[in-house]
Coordinates of C-alpha atoms and ligand atoms in Angstrom, one line a residue:
M1 CA 100.4 105.5 120.5
E2 CA 100.7 102.4 122.9
I3 CA 103.6 101.1 120.8
F4 CA 104.3 97.7 122.8
K5 CA 100.6 96.9 122.5
Y6 CA 100.6 97.7 119.0
L7 CA 103.8 95.6 118.1
E8 CA 102.4 92.7 120.2
K9 CA 99.0 92.7 118.4
Y10 CA 100.6 92.4 114.9
D11 CA 103.5 90.4 116.2
Y12 CA 106.3 92.8 114.9
E13 CA 109.9 92.0 115.7
Q14 CA 111.9 95.3 116.0
V15 CA 111.6 99.2 115.6
V16 CA 114.7 101.3 115.4
I17 CA 114.5 105.0 116.2
C18 CA 117.4 106.7 114.4
Q19 CA 118.3 110.2 115.3
D20 CA 121.4 112.3 113.9
K21 CA 121.4 115.8 115.1
T22 CA 124.0 117.2 112.6
S23 CA 122.1 116.2 109.5
G24 CA 118.5 116.3 111.0
L25 CA 117.9 112.5 110.4
K26 CA 114.9 111.3 112.2
A27 CA 114.0 107.9 111.0
I28 CA 112.1 104.9 111.9
I29 CA 113.1 101.4 110.7
A30 CA 110.2 98.9 111.3
I31 CA 111.0 95.2 110.9
H32 CA 107.7 93.2 110.9
D33 CA 108.8 89.6 110.3
T34 CA 111.8 87.8 109.2
T35 CA 110.4 84.1 108.9
L36 CA 111.4 84.2 105.1
G37 CA 114.6 85.9 105.2
P38 CA 116.2 89.4 105.8
A39 CA 113.3 92.3 105.9
L40 CA 113.5 94.1 102.4
G41 CA 111.6 97.1 102.1
G42 CA 112.0 100.9 100.9
T43 CA 112.5 104.1 102.7
R44 CA 109.8 106.6 102.4
M45 CA 110.7 110.3 103.1
W46 CA 107.6 112.4 103.9
T47 CA 106.5 115.3 106.0
Y48 CA 104.1 113.7 108.6
A49 CA 101.6 115.4 110.9
S50 CA 103.1 114.0 114.0
E51 CA 105.8 111.5 115.1
D52 CA 102.9 109.0 116.0
A53 CA 101.6 109.4 112.3
A54 CA 105.2 108.5 111.0
I55 CA 105.6 105.6 113.5
E56 CA 102.3 104.3 112.5
D57 CA 103.2 104.4 108.7
A58 CA 106.5 102.7 109.1
L59 CA 104.6 100.0 111.0
R60 CA 101.9 99.6 108.6
L61 CA 104.3 99.6 105.5
A62 CA 106.5 97.1 107.1
K63 CA 103.7 94.4 107.8
G64 CA 102.5 95.0 104.2
M65 CA 106.1 94.2 102.9
T66 CA 106.0 90.7 104.9
Y67 CA 102.8 90.1 103.0
K68 CA 104.2 91.6 99.8
N69 CA 107.5 89.4 99.6
A70 CA 105.6 86.2 100.7
A71 CA 103.0 86.4 98.3
A72 CA 105.5 87.3 95.5
G73 CA 107.3 84.2 96.5
L74 CA 110.4 85.8 97.6
N75 CA 112.5 84.5 100.3
L76 CA 112.6 87.8 102.4
G77 CA 110.7 89.2 105.3
G78 CA 109.1 92.6 105.7
G79 CA 110.4 95.9 106.8
K80 CA 110.2 99.6 105.9
T81 CA 111.7 102.9 106.8
V82 CA 110.3 106.3 107.1
I83 CA 112.5 109.3 107.3
I84 CA 110.7 112.5 108.6
G85 CA 111.0 115.5 106.6
D86 CA 110.3 117.3 103.3
P87 CA 112.1 115.3 100.3
K88 CA 112.1 118.6 98.4
K89 CA 114.0 120.7 101.1
D90 CA 115.5 118.4 103.9
K91 CA 117.8 116.0 102.1
N92 CA 121.6 116.2 102.6
E93 CA 124.4 113.7 102.1
E94 CA 125.2 113.4 105.6
M95 CA 121.4 112.4 106.4
F96 CA 121.6 109.4 103.9
R97 CA 125.3 108.4 105.2
A98 CA 124.0 108.5 108.7
F99 CA 121.1 106.5 107.9
G100 CA 123.1 104.0 106.0
R101 CA 125.3 103.6 109.2
Y102 CA 122.0 102.6 111.0
V103 CA 121.2 100.1 108.2
Q104 CA 124.6 98.6 108.5
G105 CA 124.1 98.2 112.2
L106 CA 121.4 96.1 111.6
N107 CA 123.9 93.8 109.9
G108 CA 121.6 92.4 107.2
R109 CA 118.5 92.0 109.2
Y110 CA 117.0 94.7 106.9
I111 CA 117.7 95.8 103.3
T112 CA 116.5 98.9 102.0
A113 CA 115.5 100.6 98.6
E114 CA 113.4 103.5 97.2
D115 CA 110.1 104.4 98.2
V116 CA 108.2 107.9 98.0
G117 CA 110.4 110.8 98.4
T118 CA 113.6 108.9 98.0
T119 CA 115.7 108.4 94.6
V120 CA 118.4 106.3 93.3
A121 CA 121.0 109.0 94.1
D122 CA 119.8 108.6 98.0
M123 CA 120.4 105.0 97.7
D124 CA 123.8 105.5 96.2
L125 CA 124.6 107.8 99.3
I126 CA 123.6 104.9 101.7
H127 CA 125.7 102.5 99.7
E128 CA 128.6 104.5 100.8
E129 CA 128.0 103.1 104.2
T130 CA 126.4 99.7 103.8
D131 CA 125.9 96.8 101.2
Y132 CA 122.4 96.4 102.6
V133 CA 120.7 98.5 100.2
T134 CA 119.3 97.8 96.6
G135 CA 118.0 99.9 93.7
I136 CA 121.3 101.8 93.6
S137 CA 122.7 103.0 90.2
P138 CA 122.9 100.6 87.2
A139 CA 126.7 101.6 87.2
F140 CA 127.4 99.5 90.3
G141 CA 125.6 96.3 88.4
S142 CA 122.3 97.2 90.3
S143 CA 118.9 97.4 89.1
G144 CA 118.4 101.2 89.4
N145 CA 114.7 102.9 89.9
P146 CA 112.4 100.4 90.7
S147 CA 109.1 102.3 89.6
P148 CA 109.3 101.4 86.1
V149 CA 109.1 97.8 86.7
T150 CA 106.4 98.5 89.6
A151 CA 104.7 100.1 86.9
Y152 CA 104.6 97.1 84.4
G153 CA 103.8 94.8 87.3
V154 CA 100.9 97.1 88.1
Y155 CA 99.8 96.9 84.4
V156 CA 99.7 93.1 83.9
G157 CA 98.1 92.6 87.2
M158 CA 95.5 95.2 86.1
K159 CA 94.9 93.1 82.9
A160 CA 94.2 90.0 85.2
A161 CA 91.8 91.9 87.2
A162 CA 90.1 93.3 84.2
K163 CA 89.6 89.7 82.9
A164 CA 87.7 88.9 86.1
A165 CA 85.5 91.9 85.7
F166 CA 84.7 92.2 81.9
G167 CA 85.5 88.7 80.7
T168 CA 88.7 90.1 78.6
D169 CA 92.1 91.4 79.7
S170 CA 92.1 93.9 77.0
L171 CA 92.3 97.4 78.2
E172 CA 91.5 99.1 74.8
G173 CA 88.9 101.6 75.5
K174 CA 88.7 101.1 79.1
V175 CA 88.6 104.2 81.1
V176 CA 91.1 104.1 83.8
A177 CA 91.1 106.8 86.4
V178 CA 94.5 107.4 87.7
Q179 CA 95.4 109.1 91.0
G180 CA 98.8 110.3 91.4
V181 CA 100.9 110.6 88.3
G182 CA 104.4 110.2 90.0
N183 CA 107.3 107.7 89.3
V184 CA 105.2 104.6 89.0
A185 CA 101.9 105.9 87.5
Y186 CA 103.5 107.8 84.6
H187 CA 105.0 104.5 83.4
L188 CA 101.8 102.8 84.1
C189 CA 100.1 105.7 81.9
K190 CA 102.2 104.8 79.2
H191 CA 101.5 101.1 79.0
L192 CA 97.8 101.9 79.3
H193 CA 98.1 104.5 76.5
E194 CA 99.9 102.3 74.4
E195 CA 97.1 99.7 74.6
G196 CA 94.4 102.3 73.8
A197 CA 93.0 102.8 77.1
Q198 CA 91.5 106.3 77.9
L199 CA 93.1 107.9 81.0
I200 CA 91.7 110.5 83.5
V201 CA 94.3 111.5 85.9
T202 CA 94.6 114.0 89.0
D203 CA 97.7 114.9 91.0
I204 CA 98.4 117.6 93.6
N205 CA 101.6 118.5 91.6
K206 CA 100.2 120.5 88.6
E207 CA 103.4 119.8 86.5
A208 CA 102.7 115.8 86.8
V209 CA 99.3 116.3 85.5
Q210 CA 100.4 118.5 82.6
R211 CA 103.0 115.9 81.7
A212 CA 100.5 113.0 81.5
V213 CA 98.0 115.3 79.6
N214 CA 100.7 116.2 77.1
D215 CA 102.3 112.7 76.6
F216 CA 99.0 110.5 76.8
G217 CA 96.0 112.7 75.9
A218 CA 94.8 112.3 79.6
K219 CA 91.8 114.3 81.0
A220 CA 92.7 115.8 84.0
V221 CA 90.5 116.6 87.1
E222 CA 90.8 118.0 90.5
P223 CA 92.3 115.8 93.1
D224 CA 88.9 115.5 95.0
E225 CA 87.0 114.3 91.9
I226 CA 88.9 111.4 90.9
Y227 CA 86.6 109.0 93.0
G228 CA 83.5 109.9 91.5
V229 CA 84.4 110.1 87.7
E230 CA 82.9 107.7 85.3
C231 CA 85.5 104.9 84.6
D232 CA 86.0 101.4 84.3
I233 CA 89.0 101.2 86.5
Y234 CA 90.4 103.0 89.7
A235 CA 94.2 103.1 89.7
P236 CA 95.2 104.6 93.3
C237 CA 98.8 105.3 92.7
A238 CA 99.5 108.1 95.2
L239 CA 99.4 107.4 98.9
G240 CA 97.4 105.0 101.2
A241 CA 93.8 104.9 102.6
T242 CA 91.9 106.1 99.6
V243 CA 89.4 103.4 99.8
N244 CA 87.6 104.4 102.7
D245 CA 83.9 105.5 103.9
D246 CA 83.9 108.8 102.1
T247 CA 85.1 107.5 98.7
I248 CA 83.4 104.3 98.3
P249 CA 80.0 105.7 97.6
Q250 CA 81.3 107.9 95.0
F251 CA 83.0 104.9 93.1
K252 CA 81.6 104.0 89.5
C253 CA 84.4 101.5 88.6
K254 CA 84.2 97.9 88.5
V255 CA 88.1 97.2 89.1
I256 CA 90.5 98.8 91.8
A257 CA 94.1 98.2 90.6
G258 CA 96.8 100.5 91.4
S259 CA 100.3 101.0 92.8
A260 CA 99.8 102.6 96.3
N261 CA 100.4 100.6 99.4
N262 CA 97.9 100.1 102.0
Q263 CA 94.7 101.3 99.7
L264 CA 92.2 100.1 102.1
K265 CA 91.9 102.4 105.1
E266 CA 90.5 99.6 107.2
E267 CA 90.0 96.0 106.3
R268 CA 86.2 96.3 106.4
H269 CA 86.4 98.7 103.4
G270 CA 87.7 95.7 101.4
D271 CA 84.5 93.7 102.3
I272 CA 82.3 96.7 101.4
I273 CA 83.8 96.8 97.7
D274 CA 83.6 93.1 97.3
E275 CA 79.9 93.5 98.3
M276 CA 79.5 96.1 95.7
G277 CA 81.1 93.7 93.1
I278 CA 84.1 95.6 92.4
V279 CA 87.2 93.4 91.7
Y280 CA 90.0 94.6 93.8
A281 CA 93.6 93.9 93.1
P282 CA 95.2 93.6 96.5
D283 CA 97.9 96.5 96.6
Y284 CA 100.8 94.5 97.9
V285 CA 100.3 91.5 95.3
I286 CA 99.9 93.9 92.2
N287 CA 102.7 96.4 93.3
A288 CA 105.2 93.7 94.0
G289 CA 107.1 94.3 90.7
G290 CA 109.8 96.8 92.3
V291 CA 110.5 94.7 95.1
I292 CA 110.9 91.7 92.8
N293 CA 113.4 93.5 90.8
V294 CA 115.5 94.9 93.4
A295 CA 115.4 91.6 95.2
D296 CA 116.9 90.1 92.3
E297 CA 120.1 92.1 93.1
L298 CA 120.8 89.7 95.9
Y299 CA 121.5 87.1 93.2
G300 CA 123.5 89.2 91.0
Y301 CA 121.1 91.3 88.8
N302 CA 119.5 90.0 85.7
A303 CA 116.9 92.1 84.2
E304 CA 115.4 89.2 82.0
R305 CA 115.0 87.0 84.9
A306 CA 113.5 89.7 86.9
M307 CA 111.0 91.0 84.3
K308 CA 110.0 87.2 83.9
K309 CA 108.9 87.0 87.5
V310 CA 107.1 90.4 87.3
E311 CA 105.1 89.3 84.5
G312 CA 104.1 86.2 86.7
L313 CA 101.9 89.0 88.7
Y314 CA 99.1 88.4 86.0
D315 CA 99.1 84.8 87.2
T316 CA 99.3 85.7 91.0
I317 CA 96.4 88.0 90.7
E318 CA 94.2 85.4 88.7
K319 CA 95.2 82.9 91.8
V320 CA 94.0 85.4 94.3
I321 CA 90.9 86.0 92.5
E322 CA 90.3 82.2 92.1
I323 CA 90.9 81.6 95.9
S324 CA 88.4 84.5 96.6
K325 CA 85.8 82.8 94.6
R326 CA 86.6 79.2 95.9
D327 CA 86.5 80.3 99.6
G328 CA 84.0 83.0 99.2
I329 CA 86.0 85.7 100.6
P330 CA 87.1 89.3 99.6
T331 CA 90.3 89.4 97.5
Y332 CA 92.2 91.1 100.0
K333 CA 91.4 88.2 102.4
A334 CA 92.4 85.8 99.8
A335 CA 95.8 87.4 99.4
D336 CA 96.4 87.5 103.1
R337 CA 95.4 83.7 103.3
M338 CA 97.9 83.0 100.4
A339 CA 100.9 85.0 102.3
E340 CA 100.1 83.6 105.6
E341 CA 100.2 80.0 104.4
R342 CA 103.4 80.5 102.7
I343 CA 104.9 82.1 106.0
E344 CA 103.4 79.1 108.0
R345 CA 104.7 76.3 105.7
M346 CA 108.2 77.8 105.9
R347 CA 108.0 78.2 109.5
N348 CA 106.9 74.7 110.1
S349 CA 109.1 73.0 107.7
R350 CA 111.7 70.9 109.3
S351 CA 114.9 72.3 110.2
Q352 CA 118.0 70.4 110.1
F353 CA 121.3 71.1 112.0
L354 CA 123.7 72.8 109.8
Q355 CA 127.2 73.8 110.7
N356 CA 127.2 77.5 109.6
G357 CA 129.7 79.2 111.4
H358 CA 127.3 80.9 114.0
H359 CA 126.7 77.7 116.2
I360 CA 128.7 76.9 119.3
L361 CA 130.5 74.2 117.5
S362 CA 132.2 76.6 115.5
R363 CA 133.6 78.2 118.5
K364 CA 135.4 74.8 119.4
K365 CA 137.8 75.0 116.4
Ligands
NAI1 N1 108.3 103.2 93.6 C1 107.8 102.1 93.5 O1 108.6 101.2 93.0 C2 106.7 101.5 94.4 C3 105.8 102.4 94.9 N2 104.8 102.0 95.5 C4 103.9 102.8 96.0 O2 103.1 103.4 94.8 C5 102.8 104.8 95.3 C6 103.4 105.7 94.3 O3 104.8 105.6 94.2 P1 105.8 106.4 93.5 O4 105.3 106.7 92.2 O5 107.1 106.0 93.6 O6 105.8 108.1 94.2 P2 105.8 109.4 93.5 O7 106.0 110.3 94.8 O8 107.0 109.6 92.6 O9 104.4 109.5 93.3 C7 103.2 109.8 94.0 C8 102.4 111.0 93.2 O10 101.1 111.1 94.2 C9 101.0 112.5 94.1 N3 100.0 112.7 95.2 C10 100.3 112.8 96.7 N4 99.1 112.9 97.3 C11 98.0 112.9 96.4 C12 96.8 113.3 96.5 N5 96.2 113.3 97.6 N6 96.0 113.5 95.5 C13 96.7 113.3 94.2 N7 98.1 113.0 93.9 C14 98.7 113.1 95.2 C15 102.3 113.2 94.4 O11 102.4 114.5 94.0 C16 103.0 112.4 93.3 O12 103.2 112.8 92.1 C17 103.0 104.9 96.8 O13 102.1 104.6 97.5 C18 104.4 103.8 96.9 O14 104.4 103.3 98.2 C19 104.6 100.5 95.9 C20 105.6 99.6 95.4 C21 106.7 99.9 94.7
COI2 C1 111.8 98.4 95.9 C2 110.6 99.0 96.8 C3 110.0 100.0 95.9 C4 110.0 98.2 97.7 C5 109.2 98.8 98.6 O1 109.3 99.3 99.6 C6 107.6 98.5 98.1 O2 107.2 97.7 97.5 O3 106.7 99.2 98.7

């Protein structure tokens, strides 16, 4: 990968490569844009096919966080970390402590949290080395695992998308095909089941599938069958890029709304599904519940306040759909426009000199 060419193309600020031989830590912290504030985004631990694939994932996810935080109205920029390794086998205490020291070294430019493959316990270890970590144990006055809150945000956002597609936001009787029934999707399935939706689920983890079958009466299908099942809504809740040239011709859904980051393999796939009349709830808008929740910790965590903001994702999805209709553009472009406009407004807003302790004047005292 020609890294500087890529960084320049999408205007990244910084990439930190972290290595700690003793613990086996190999991590990439990507900071995309801090116009709105410090970069907040989770840490993913995953086995990547190559180092290039890991770097590319970190970069794509970090940029997604810039847009997610901006669209969610947070005063935060976008960043993300990937740790290369198998979260089931390769974790150790020293690894997360070593990573915590790298985060501390960035002195608040980047704040981390959970993502795929990392847990509250991992965040607690990072917290031993730095305060720039969220989603730590509630015992520390923190918000804990963001997944149930992300799931609630996806649920309300799905209802808003359903309203645009079916004329009602009721999900009773709707068939929802859920790909990946992990941390977020298990809770999503619970909300959907309670509202009377019918669930079709898949996962590469057979136990996860069985749990959804037992708890919610879901119908299980094989991983490669999920795209073509008869359903009203496809909810991608595993990894990214599942809306692509191979899957689109199989889709029978009228709505795509799920928690996965980077659902469109390429932007043109967002154009194709739009032409097919599928209502797409842009990934980084609908899955912002978790980051909204952990970001609240920066003000002193208040669960009620955070949930109120997460409920607002219904209106945000409606707004994106409105912009899409008004401007005749696909929803993914409408979301980008909304996020970019906010960043631009803040970048261009008048700045007045403030004595903030960092200016040369403060050294004169
Ligand atoms: N946890 C959170 O609060 C947030 C998560 N997200 C995104 O939502 C997605 C899910 O996150 P989590 O539930 O936390 O992760 P998770 O790791 O708990 O769940 C993902 C599930 O997908 C399954 N999976 C992986 N590849 C698959 C495939 N090819 N076919 C079927 N199943 C497959 C895994 O076995 C796992 O059960 C990720 O893309 C994540 O980045 C986004 C925002 C916040
Ligand atoms: C708290 C998080 C789950 C933030 C994040 O990394 C994300 O929303 O993808």
